[in-house]
Amino acid sequence: MKSYPVKFVPILKERLWGGTKLHDELEKEIESDITGESWELSAVKGDVSVVINGDYKGKDLQELIDTYKGELLGEHVFERFGSEFPILIKFIDARQDLSIQLHPHDDLARERHNSFGKTEMWYIMQADEGAELIVGFNKDVSREEYTGHLKANTLTELLNYEKVKEGDTFFIRTGKVHAIGAGVLLAEIQQTSDITYRIYDFNRRDKDGKLRELHTELALDAIDYTKKDDFKVSYTREKNVSNKMVHCPYFNTDYMEVEGHLEHDLSQRDSFTIYMCVEGSAAVETGGVREQLRRGETLLVPAGADKVDIIAEGAKLLEVFIG
């Protein structure tokens, strides 16, 4: 396989709560004023990313995986996940509050939906004044107390609100109730799964005037009812090195702020590497091919690459791989 920085066509999703920041801030080519998500790297059936550059232009991510297997993914990644790409990469713009939701763990998702669970993380790229997230409960809650508040339409009284700013990072474990608040633009890294249990939606109606489906009963056995301050990620910001953010069984994410020329060794990494640019721009070179990566763009470096050269003046990148 030719190892070069592979870029993909963003898959843009209109959402009831979406806005215009994916266009205004990240220069995505959209006209809709309710675009909520840009799926940057996806092998979800029906939404498979297509290559936009180089030798593999026009091929989709699933074709590349099926053809090159461990050369693309990394041998140990292919042994573990087979031909299923293990993560999904997005940028999200919330003009309105998202619904309050949670995701089941792997065992429950496999039993009910024949799917992986969904562990995810968020990196805040921009936040309006006063913008916040919902992450977890503000106290330990019993199942009975939870259902009582749900029936009384007072669930928000139990929830933990976190004000956010650029650079804040959150790790969302399965079972944790959560919601992205209005005015937040973020990068999301998650397990490949579209299994979401929506538990409260502020009584909003969709474009057809209908209330959106809630998953009240399914959620009851999936919720973590305890108060845990285990979601805010603390990380260093040393320049020209990989600063550990989130390392978990499903993905590793490091923060990289590049000033000048960084020659980054990948020879000991048996995994593909993804770079998301969250600020500034950079030139990324491997296999003799150089690609520009600007804010709001994502690229994939195949596992076969021994090193990558990054040239930038203060670009901020998220580096994602499987440990």
CSV table of C-alpha atoms in Angstrom, one decimal, residues 11 37-44 47 49 85-91 118-121 188-194 251 272 274 276 320:
chain,number,residue,atom,x,y,z
A,11,ILE,CA,-20.2,13.8,5.0
A,37,GLU,CA,-22.3,17.4,11.9
A,38,SER,CA,-19.4,16.9,9.5
A,39,TRP,CA,-18.5,13.2,9.5
A,40,GLU,CA,-14.8,13.4,8.7
A,41,LEU,CA,-13.8,9.7,8.7
A,42,SER,CA,-16.5,7.1,8.7
A,43,ALA,CA,-17.0,3.5,7.6
A,44,VAL,CA,-20.6,3.4,9.0
A,47,ASP,CA,-22.0,6.8,5.3
A,49,SER,CA,-16.0,8.3,3.6
A,85,PHE,CA,-13.1,0.6,11.1
A,86,PRO,CA,-13.1,1.1,14.9
A,87,ILE,CA,-13.7,4.8,15.2
A,88,LEU,CA,-15.8,7.6,13.8
A,89,ILE,CA,-14.4,11.2,13.6
A,90,LYS,CA,-16.7,14.3,13.5
A,91,PHE,CA,-16.9,18.0,13.9
A,118,LYS,CA,-20.1,4.1,22.2
A,119,THR,CA,-17.3,5.7,24.2
A,120,GLU,CA,-16.4,9.1,23.0
A,121,MET,CA,-14.5,12.3,23.7
A,188,GLU,CA,-15.6,14.4,18.5
A,189,ILE,CA,-13.7,11.1,18.5
A,190,GLN,CA,-15.9,8.0,19.2
A,191,GLN,CA,-16.2,4.3,18.8
A,192,THR,CA,-17.9,3.4,15.5
A,193,SER,CA,-21.4,3.0,16.7
A,194,ASP,CA,-24.7,4.9,16.1
A,251,PHE,CA,-8.8,4.9,20.9
A,272,PHE,CA,-3.2,4.0,11.4
A,274,ILE,CA,-5.5,10.3,12.2
A,276,MET,CA,-7.5,16.5,13.1
A,320,VAL,CA,-5.7,9.7,17.1
